[in-house]
C-alpha cells in the first residue's frame, strides 16, 4: 500500500521550539546534538509527501528533513528555505592583490557584525564565525575540482552597509 500525504498549498513556518528533537550523527554536519528536525520520517515505507507548491520556511538551527530506515519515500512539489540562512554568500566586487585585500558584498544583507575584525553571522538564536567557504562560478555552479576554501582573513572591516573589506 502506498500512502500520499497532500499538503494544502501555502507558506509553512517551522520553529525549533515545536520541532522534533533527535540525536543524529550526520557526516559533514557540525551541529550539536540533539538536533531540531522539521520532518522526522522514520521507519516509513511507500510514502509520498506532496507539498502541492508549498513553501516550507525554517527558523533557527534546524534540519528540514531526516529520513531514517525508510524505503520508497518521495518528497515533491515544495520549496525549502530558511528565513535567515546560517550560511551567507559573499559576492566578490573587487580584488586588490597589491594590498592583499578584496571587497565583497554579503548576501542576504544584514544580520552580521564585525567583532574584533572577525565576521560574525547572526542567526535566529545563534551566532557563527565562518571558517570555511565554497567557491562558485558566476553561473552559480560549484567550481570544478575545488575543495572548501579556508575563510580566515586577517581582518574584516565594513566599507559600507553589507559591503566588507
Coordinates of N, CA and C in Angstrom, one line a residue:
X1 N 0.9 -1.2 0.0 CA 0.0 0.0 0.0 C 0.9 1.2 0.0
X2 N 0.6 2.2 -0.9 CA 1.3 3.5 -0.9 C 0.4 4.6 -0.4
X3 N 1.0 5.4 0.5 CA 0.2 6.5 1.0 C 0.8 7.8 0.5
X4 N -0.1 8.7 0.1 CA 0.3 10.1 -0.3 C -0.3 11.1 0.6
X5 N 0.5 11.9 1.2 CA 0.1 13.0 2.1 C 0.1 14.2 1.3
X6 N -1.0 14.8 1.1 CA -1.1 16.1 0.3 C -1.3 17.2 1.3
X7 N -0.4 18.2 1.1 CA -0.4 19.4 2.0 C -1.0 20.5 1.2
X8 N -1.9 21.2 1.8 CA -2.6 22.3 1.1 C -1.5 23.4 0.8
X9 N -1.6 23.9 -0.4 CA -0.6 24.9 -0.9 C -0.6 26.1 0.0
X10 N 0.6 26.5 0.5 CA 0.7 27.7 1.3 C 2.1 27.9 1.8
X11 N 2.3 28.8 2.7 CA 3.6 29.0 3.3 C 3.5 28.4 4.7
X12 N 4.5 27.6 5.1 CA 4.5 26.9 6.4 C 5.8 27.3 7.1
X13 N 5.7 27.8 8.3 CA 6.9 28.2 9.0 C 7.2 27.2 10.1
X14 N 8.4 26.8 10.2 CA 8.8 25.7 11.2 C 9.8 26.3 12.2
X15 N 9.6 26.2 13.5 CA 10.4 26.8 14.5 C 11.0 25.7 15.4
X16 N 12.2 25.9 15.9 CA 12.9 24.8 16.7 C 12.1 24.4 18.0
X17 N 11.4 25.4 18.6 CA 10.7 25.1 19.8 C 9.5 24.1 19.6
X18 N 9.0 23.9 18.4 CA 7.9 23.0 18.2 C 8.4 21.9 17.2
X19 N 9.7 21.7 17.1 CA 10.2 20.7 16.2 C 10.5 19.4 16.9
X20 N 10.7 18.3 16.1 CA 11.1 17.0 16.7 C 12.5 17.2 17.2
X21 N 12.9 16.5 18.3 CA 14.3 16.6 18.8 C 14.9 15.2 18.7
X22 N 16.0 15.1 18.0 CA 16.6 13.8 17.7 C 18.1 13.9 17.8
X23 N 18.7 12.8 18.2 CA 20.2 12.7 18.1 C 20.5 12.0 16.8
X24 N 21.1 12.7 15.9 CA 21.6 12.2 14.6 C 23.0 12.5 14.4
X25 N 23.8 11.6 13.8 CA 25.2 11.7 13.6 C 25.3 11.7 12.0
X26 N 25.4 12.9 11.5 CA 25.3 13.2 10.1 C 26.7 13.5 9.6
X27 N 27.2 12.8 8.6 CA 28.6 13.2 8.1 C 28.5 14.6 7.5
X28 N 29.6 15.3 7.6 CA 29.8 16.6 7.1 C 28.8 17.6 7.6
X29 N 28.4 17.4 8.9 CA 27.4 18.2 9.5 C 27.9 18.6 10.9
X30 N 28.0 19.8 11.3 CA 28.7 20.2 12.5 C 27.7 20.7 13.6
X31 N 26.4 20.5 13.4 CA 25.5 20.9 14.5 C 25.6 20.0 15.7
X32 N 25.4 20.6 16.9 CA 25.4 19.8 18.1 C 24.2 18.9 18.2
X33 N 24.3 17.9 19.0 CA 23.2 17.1 19.3 C 22.6 17.5 20.6
X34 N 21.3 17.3 20.8 CA 20.3 16.8 19.8 C 20.0 17.9 18.8
X35 N 19.5 17.4 17.7 CA 19.1 18.3 16.6 C 17.6 18.5 16.5
X36 N 17.2 19.7 16.0 CA 15.8 20.0 15.8 C 15.5 19.7 14.4
X37 N 14.4 19.0 14.2 CA 14.1 18.5 12.8 C 12.6 18.8 12.5
X38 N 12.4 19.4 11.3 CA 11.1 19.8 10.9 C 10.2 18.5 10.6
X39 N 10.7 17.6 9.8 CA 10.1 16.4 9.5 C 11.0 15.2 9.8
X40 N 10.7 14.5 10.8 CA 11.5 13.3 11.2 C 10.7 12.1 10.6
X41 N 11.1 11.6 9.5 CA 10.4 10.5 8.8 C 11.2 9.2 9.1
X42 N 10.7 8.4 10.0 CA 11.5 7.3 10.5 C 10.6 6.0 10.3
X43 N 11.3 5.0 9.8 CA 10.6 3.6 9.7 C 9.4 3.7 8.8
X44 N 9.4 4.5 7.7 CA 8.3 4.6 6.8 C 8.6 3.9 5.5
X45 N 7.6 3.4 4.9 CA 7.7 2.7 3.6 C 6.6 3.2 2.7
X46 N 6.9 3.4 1.4 CA 5.8 3.7 0.4 C 5.0 4.9 0.8
X47 N 5.7 6.0 1.0 CA 5.1 7.3 1.4 C 5.5 8.4 0.4
X48 N 4.5 9.2 0.0 CA 4.8 10.4 -0.8 C 4.3 11.6 0.0
X49 N 5.2 12.6 0.2 CA 4.7 13.9 0.7 C 4.6 14.8 -0.4
X50 N 3.5 15.3 -0.7 CA 3.2 16.2 -1.9 C 2.8 17.6 -1.3
X51 N 3.8 18.5 -1.5 CA 3.5 19.9 -0.9 C 2.6 20.7 -1.8
X52 N 2.3 20.3 -3.0 CA 1.4 21.0 -3.9 C 1.8 22.4 -4.1
X53 N 3.1 22.7 -4.2 CA 3.6 24.0 -4.5 C 3.8 24.9 -3.2
X54 N 3.8 24.3 -2.1 CA 4.0 25.0 -0.8 C 5.4 25.5 -0.6
X55 N 5.6 26.4 0.3 CA 6.9 26.9 0.7 C 7.1 26.5 2.2
X56 N 8.1 25.8 2.5 CA 8.5 25.4 3.8 C 9.6 26.3 4.3
X57 N 9.4 27.1 5.3 CA 10.4 28.1 5.7 C 10.8 27.8 7.1
X58 N 12.1 27.5 7.3 CA 12.6 27.1 8.6 C 13.3 28.3 9.3
X59 N 13.2 28.2 10.7 CA 13.8 29.3 11.5 C 14.8 28.7 12.5
X60 N 15.9 29.4 12.7 CA 16.9 28.9 13.7 C 17.7 27.8 13.1
X61 N 18.4 27.1 14.0 CA 19.2 25.9 13.5 C 18.3 24.7 13.5
X62 N 18.0 24.3 12.3 CA 17.1 23.1 12.2 C 17.6 22.3 11.0
X63 N 17.2 21.1 11.0 CA 17.3 20.2 9.8 C 15.9 20.1 9.2
X64 N 15.7 20.4 8.0 CA 14.3 20.4 7.4 C 13.7 19.0 7.4
X65 N 14.5 18.0 6.9 CA 14.0 16.6 6.8 C 15.1 15.6 7.2
X66 N 14.6 14.6 7.9 CA 15.5 13.5 8.2 C 14.7 12.2 7.8
X67 N 15.3 11.4 7.0 CA 14.7 10.1 6.6 C 15.6 9.0 7.1
X68 N 15.1 8.2 8.0 CA 15.8 7.1 8.6 C 15.1 5.8 8.5
X69 N 15.8 4.8 8.0 CA 15.2 3.5 7.9 C 14.0 3.5 7.0
X70 N 14.0 4.3 6.0 CA 12.8 4.4 5.1 C 13.0 3.7 3.8
X71 N 12.0 3.4 3.1 CA 12.0 2.8 1.8 C 10.9 3.4 0.9
X72 N 11.3 3.8 -0.3 CA 10.3 4.3 -1.3 C 9.6 5.5 -0.7
X73 N 10.4 6.5 -0.3 CA 9.9 7.8 0.2 C 10.1 8.8 -0.9
X74 N 9.0 9.5 -1.2 CA 9.1 10.6 -2.2 C 8.7 11.9 -1.6
X75 N 9.5 12.9 -1.8 CA 9.2 14.3 -1.4 C 9.1 15.1 -2.7
X76 N 7.9 15.8 -2.8 CA 7.8 16.6 -4.1 C 6.9 17.8 -3.9
X77 N 7.1 18.7 -4.9 CA 6.2 19.9 -5.1 C 6.2 20.9 -3.9
X78 N 7.4 21.2 -3.4 CA 7.6 22.2 -2.4 C 9.0 22.8 -2.4
X79 N 9.1 23.9 -1.9 CA 10.5 24.5 -1.7 C 10.8 24.6 -0.2
X80 N 12.1 24.5 0.0 CA 12.7 24.6 1.4 C 13.6 25.8 1.4
X81 N 13.4 26.7 2.4 CA 14.3 27.8 2.6 C 14.3 28.1 4.1
X82 N 15.3 29.0 4.4 CA 15.4 29.5 5.8 C 15.2 31.0 5.8
X83 N 14.4 31.4 6.8 CA 14.1 32.8 6.9 C 15.4 33.6 7.0
X84 N 16.4 33.1 7.7 CA 17.7 33.7 7.9 C 18.7 32.6 7.7
X85 N 19.3 32.4 6.6 CA 20.2 31.3 6.4 C 21.4 31.4 7.2
X86 N 21.9 30.2 7.7 CA 23.1 30.1 8.5 C 24.3 30.4 7.7
X87 N 24.3 30.1 6.4 CA 25.4 30.4 5.5 C 25.1 31.5 4.6
X88 N 26.0 32.4 4.4 CA 25.8 33.6 3.5 C 26.7 33.5 2.3
X89 N 26.3 34.4 1.4 CA 27.1 34.4 0.2 C 27.9 35.7 0.2
X90 N 29.1 35.7 -0.3 CA 30.0 36.8 -0.5 C 30.2 37.0 -2.0
X91 N 29.6 38.0 -2.5 CA 29.9 38.3 -3.9 C 31.1 39.2 -4.0
X92 N 32.2 38.7 -4.7 CA 33.4 39.5 -4.8 C 33.2 40.6 -5.7
X93 N 33.4 41.8 -5.3 CA 33.2 43.0 -6.1 C 34.5 43.5 -6.7
X94 N 35.6 43.3 -5.9 CA 36.9 43.9 -6.3 C 38.0 43.1 -5.6
X95 N 39.1 42.9 -6.3 CA 40.3 42.2 -5.7 C 41.5 43.2 -5.9
X96 N 42.2 43.4 -4.8 CA 43.4 44.2 -4.9 C 44.6 43.4 -4.4
X97 N 45.3 42.7 -5.3 CA 46.4 41.8 -4.9 C 47.5 42.5 -4.2
X98 N 47.7 43.8 -4.7 CA 48.8 44.6 -4.1 C 48.7 44.8 -2.6
X99 N 47.4 45.0 -2.2 CA 47.1 45.2 -0.8 C 46.7 44.0 0.0
X100 N 46.6 42.9 -0.8 CA 46.2 41.6 -0.3 C 44.8 41.7 0.4
X101 N 43.9 42.4 -0.4 CA 42.5 42.5 0.2 C 41.5 42.4 -1.0
X102 N 40.3 42.3 -0.5 CA 39.2 42.3 -1.5 C 38.0 43.0 -0.9
X103 N 37.1 43.3 -1.8 CA 35.8 44.0 -1.4 C 34.7 43.0 -1.8
X104 N 33.8 42.7 -0.8 CA 32.7 41.8 -1.1 C 31.4 42.2 -0.5
X105 N 30.4 41.9 -1.2 CA 29.0 42.2 -0.7 C 28.4 41.0 -0.1
X106 N 27.9 41.1 1.1 CA 27.3 39.9 1.8 C 25.8 39.8 1.4
X107 N 25.4 38.6 1.1 CA 24.0 38.4 0.7 C 23.5 37.1 1.4
X108 N 22.3 37.1 2.0 CA 21.5 38.3 2.1 C 22.1 39.3 3.1
X109 N 21.8 40.6 2.9 CA 22.3 41.7 3.6 C 21.8 41.7 5.1
X110 N 22.6 42.3 5.9 CA 22.2 42.5 7.3 C 22.5 41.3 8.1
X111 N 22.2 41.3 9.4 CA 22.3 40.2 10.3 C 23.7 39.6 10.4
X112 N 24.7 40.6 10.6 CA 26.1 40.2 10.8 C 26.6 41.4 11.7
X113 N 27.8 41.1 12.2 CA 28.5 42.2 12.9 C 30.0 41.9 12.7
X114 N 30.8 42.9 12.9 CA 32.3 42.7 12.9 C 32.7 42.8 14.4
X115 N 33.3 41.7 14.9 CA 33.8 41.6 16.3 C 35.3 41.4 16.3
X116 N 36.0 42.4 16.7 CA 37.5 42.4 16.7 C 38.0 41.9 15.4
X117 N 37.6 42.6 14.3 CA 38.0 42.3 12.9 C 37.6 40.9 12.4
X118 N 36.7 40.3 13.0 CA 36.2 39.0 12.5 C 34.7 39.1 12.2
X119 N 34.3 38.4 11.1 CA 32.9 38.4 10.7 C 32.1 37.4 11.5
X120 N 31.0 37.9 12.1 CA 30.1 37.1 12.9 C 28.8 37.1 12.2
X121 N 28.3 36.0 11.8 CA 26.9 35.9 11.2 C 25.9 35.6 12.3
X122 N 24.8 36.4 12.3 CA 23.8 36.3 13.3 C 22.6 35.6 12.7
X123 N 22.2 34.5 13.4 CA 21.0 33.8 13.1 C 19.9 34.0 14.1
X124 N 18.9 33.2 13.9 CA 17.8 33.3 14.9 C 18.1 32.4 16.1
X125 N 18.7 33.0 17.1 CA 19.0 32.3 18.3 C 20.4 31.7 18.3
X126 N 21.3 32.1 17.4 CA 22.7 31.6 17.4 C 23.5 32.6 16.6
X127 N 24.8 32.4 16.8 CA 25.9 33.2 16.0 C 26.9 32.2 15.5
X128 N 27.5 32.5 14.4 CA 28.6 31.7 13.9 C 29.6 32.6 13.2
X129 N 30.9 32.2 13.5 CA 32.0 32.8 12.8 C 32.5 31.9 11.7
X130 N 32.3 32.2 10.5 CA 32.6 31.3 9.4 C 34.1 31.0 9.3
X131 N 34.4 29.7 9.1 CA 35.8 29.3 9.0 C 36.1 28.7 7.6
X132 N 35.1 28.3 6.9 CA 35.3 27.7 5.6 C 34.3 28.3 4.6
X133 N 34.7 28.2 3.3 CA 33.8 28.7 2.3 C 33.8 27.8 1.1
X134 N 32.9 28.0 0.2 CA 32.8 27.2 -1.0 C 32.9 28.2 -2.2
X135 N 33.6 27.9 -3.2 CA 33.8 28.7 -4.4 C 32.8 28.4 -5.4
X136 N 32.1 29.4 -5.9 CA 31.1 29.2 -7.0 C 31.5 30.0 -8.2
X137 N 31.1 29.5 -9.4 CA 31.3 30.2 -10.6 C 30.2 31.3 -10.8
X138 N 30.4 32.3 -11.7 CA 29.4 33.3 -11.9 C 28.0 32.7 -12.3
X139 N 28.0 31.5 -12.9 CA 26.7 30.9 -13.3 C 26.1 30.1 -12.1
X140 N 26.7 30.3 -10.9 CA 26.1 29.7 -9.6 C 26.4 28.2 -9.5
X141 N 27.3 27.6 -10.3 CA 27.7 26.2 -10.1 C 29.0 26.2 -9.4
X142 N 29.2 25.1 -8.6 CA 30.4 24.9 -7.9 C 31.6 24.9 -8.9
X143 N 32.7 25.5 -8.4 CA 33.9 25.5 -9.2 C 34.4 24.0 -9.3
X144 N 34.9 23.7 -10.5 CA 35.3 22.3 -10.8 C 36.5 21.9 -10.0
X145 N 36.5 20.7 -9.4 CA 37.6 20.1 -8.6 C 38.2 21.2 -7.6
X146 N 37.4 21.7 -6.8 CA 37.8 22.7 -5.8 C 37.3 22.3 -4.5
X147 N 38.2 22.2 -3.5 CA 37.8 21.9 -2.1 C 37.2 23.1 -1.5
X148 N 36.7 22.9 -0.3 CA 36.3 24.1 0.5 C 37.5 25.0 0.7
X149 N 37.3 26.2 0.8 CA 38.3 27.2 0.9 C 38.3 27.7 2.4
X150 N 39.5 27.8 3.0 CA 39.6 28.3 4.3 C 39.2 29.8 4.3
X151 N 38.4 30.2 5.3 CA 38.0 31.6 5.4 C 38.5 32.1 6.8
X152 N 39.7 32.7 6.7 CA 40.4 33.2 7.9 C 41.1 34.5 7.6
X153 N 40.3 35.5 7.2 CA 41.0 36.8 6.8 C 41.7 37.4 8.1
X154 N 42.8 38.1 7.8 CA 43.5 38.8 8.9 C 42.6 39.8 9.6
X155 N 41.8 40.5 8.8 CA 40.8 41.5 9.4 C 39.7 41.6 8.4
X156 N 38.5 41.9 9.0 CA 37.3 42.3 8.2 C 36.8 43.6 8.7
X157 N 36.6 44.5 7.8 CA 36.0 45.8 8.2 C 34.8 46.1 7.3
X158 N 34.0 47.0 7.7 CA 32.8 47.3 6.9 C 33.1 48.5 6.1
X159 N 33.1 48.4 4.7 CA 33.3 49.5 3.8 C 32.1 50.4 3.8
X160 N 30.9 49.7 3.7 CA 29.6 50.4 3.8 C 28.6 49.3 4.2
X161 N 27.4 49.6 4.5 CA 26.4 48.6 4.9 C 26.4 47.4 3.9
X162 N 26.6 46.2 4.4 CA 26.6 45.0 3.6 C 27.8 44.8 2.6
X163 N 28.8 45.7 2.7 CA 30.0 45.6 1.9 C 31.2 45.5 2.8
X164 N 31.9 44.4 2.7 CA 33.0 44.1 3.6 C 34.4 44.2 2.9
X165 N 35.4 44.6 3.6 CA 36.7 44.7 3.1 C 37.6 43.7 3.9

